[in-house]
Short mmCIF file of C-alpha atoms in Angstrom, two decimals:
data_model
loop_
_atom_site.label_atom_id
_atom_site.label_comp_id
_atom_site.label_asym_id
_atom_site.label_seq_id
_atom_site.Cartn_x
_atom_site.Cartn_y
_atom_site.Cartn_z
CA MET A 1 15.03 -20.53 2.46
CA ALA A 2 13.27 -19.24 -0.69
CA ASN A 3 14.73 -16.20 -2.42
CA VAL A 4 11.90 -13.85 -1.39
CA SER A 5 12.00 -15.00 2.21
CA VAL A 6 15.79 -14.53 2.33
CA TYR A 7 15.43 -10.89 1.31
CA ALA A 8 12.48 -10.48 3.69
CA MET A 9 14.70 -11.79 6.51
CA LEU A 10 17.43 -9.36 5.45
CA CYS A 11 14.88 -6.51 5.59
CA VAL A 12 13.86 -7.61 9.10
CA ALA A 13 17.54 -7.58 10.09
CA ILE A 14 17.97 -4.07 8.69
CA VAL A 15 14.88 -2.72 10.45
CA LEU A 16 16.01 -4.26 13.75
CA GLU A 17 19.45 -2.70 13.31
CA VAL A 18 17.91 0.72 12.63
CA ILE A 19 15.71 0.40 15.73
CA GLY A 20 18.78 -0.62 17.73
CA THR A 21 20.78 2.34 16.43
CA THR A 22 17.90 4.68 17.23
CA ALA A 23 17.89 3.27 20.75
CA LEU A 24 21.65 3.87 20.89
CA GLN A 25 21.04 7.57 20.26
CA MET A 26 18.25 7.60 22.85
CA SER A 27 20.40 5.82 25.46
CA GLN A 28 22.40 9.01 26.01
CA GLN A 29 25.76 7.22 26.09
CA PHE A 30 24.33 4.12 27.84
CA THR A 31 22.91 6.11 30.77
CA ARG A 32 19.24 5.15 30.22
CA PHE A 33 18.34 1.51 30.88
CA GLY A 34 15.26 1.24 28.61
CA PRO A 35 16.96 2.26 25.37
CA VAL A 36 20.04 0.16 26.25
CA ALA A 37 17.80 -2.91 26.69
CA VAL A 38 16.08 -2.22 23.34
CA LEU A 39 19.48 -1.76 21.70
CA LEU A 40 20.82 -5.09 22.99
CA VAL A 41 17.70 -7.04 22.00
CA CYS A 42 17.45 -5.45 18.57
CA TYR A 43 21.14 -5.80 17.71
CA SER A 44 21.13 -9.44 18.83
CA ALA A 45 18.02 -10.24 16.81
CA ALA A 46 19.34 -8.28 13.82
CA PHE A 47 22.59 -10.22 13.72
CA TYR A 48 20.71 -13.51 14.10
CA CYS A 49 18.43 -12.61 11.17
CA LEU A 50 21.44 -11.50 9.12
CA SER A 51 23.18 -14.82 9.85
CA LEU A 52 20.18 -16.70 8.43
CA THR A 53 20.43 -14.81 5.15
CA LEU A 54 24.06 -15.87 4.75
CA ARG A 55 22.88 -19.38 3.84
CA SER A 56 21.73 -17.99 0.48
CA ILE A 57 23.36 -14.60 -0.07
CA PRO A 58 27.15 -14.14 -0.19
CA VAL A 59 28.38 -12.32 2.92
CA GLY A 60 29.77 -9.35 0.96
CA ILE A 61 26.49 -8.80 -0.87
CA ALA A 62 24.35 -9.24 2.24
CA TYR A 63 26.55 -6.86 4.21
CA ALA A 64 26.54 -4.29 1.39
CA ILE A 65 22.73 -4.28 1.36
CA TRP A 66 22.57 -4.30 5.19
CA SER A 67 24.96 -1.39 5.62
CA ALA A 68 23.69 0.72 2.73
CA LEU A 69 20.02 0.50 3.60
CA GLY A 70 20.83 0.87 7.30
CA ILE A 71 22.77 4.08 6.60
CA VAL A 72 19.97 5.53 4.52
CA LEU A 73 17.23 4.56 6.97
CA ILE A 74 19.08 5.79 10.06
CA SER A 75 19.80 9.06 8.25
CA ILE A 76 16.06 9.45 7.68
CA VAL A 77 15.36 8.60 11.34
CA GLY A 78 17.96 11.19 12.40
CA LEU A 79 16.37 13.80 10.15
CA VAL A 80 12.78 13.12 11.23
CA PHE A 81 13.09 12.25 14.92
CA PHE A 82 16.31 13.93 16.04
CA ARG A 83 16.20 16.93 13.68
CA GLN A 84 19.69 16.17 12.37
CA LYS A 85 20.06 18.08 9.12
CA LEU A 86 21.48 16.61 5.93
CA ASP A 87 23.33 18.96 3.60
CA LEU A 88 23.54 18.52 -0.16
CA PRO A 89 26.77 16.45 -0.14
CA ALA A 90 25.18 14.08 2.42
CA VAL A 91 22.07 13.65 0.26
CA ILE A 92 24.21 13.05 -2.84
CA GLY A 93 26.30 10.50 -0.94
CA LEU A 94 23.18 8.68 0.26
CA ALA A 95 21.85 8.63 -3.32
CA LEU A 96 25.15 7.11 -4.49
CA ILE A 97 24.91 4.45 -1.79
CA ILE A 98 21.42 3.53 -3.00
CA ALA A 99 22.67 3.50 -6.60
CA GLY A 100 25.50 1.17 -5.61
CA VAL A 101 23.17 -1.31 -3.96
CA LEU A 102 20.87 -1.24 -7.00
CA ILE A 103 23.79 -1.84 -9.37
CA VAL A 104 25.04 -4.77 -7.32
CA ASN A 105 21.59 -6.34 -7.07
CA LEU A 106 20.53 -5.77 -10.66
CA PHE A 107 23.74 -6.48 -12.54
CA SER A 108 26.15 -8.52 -10.39
CA ARG A 109 26.48 -12.23 -11.04
CA SER A 110 27.46 -12.61 -7.37
CA VAL A 111 23.83 -12.17 -6.33
CA SER A 112 21.61 -15.20 -6.72
CA HIS A 113 18.50 -14.08 -8.61
#
């Protein structure tokens, strides 16, 4: 898999995970069938896509990107769609997570560029 397509696949995995987590919130503790079905399909597809990226990206790096971007994106979804407020420490923490992923990707020799 070419470098760009590996990261594109990782982005697909992240988006699927965020959709699945959104469906988890909408499932109301697994009491609504539709969101539970979306959750299961999206999580399964997300993990499959993530597994494909592990051919080229070390697992620690892939998982760091996956979890960091997933946290930031689901926080935005929570803010926009579920009106879940973020206070200043939460915003600072999210900014630090983004900074960490950028540092790893721009400066680490563990990442294949």
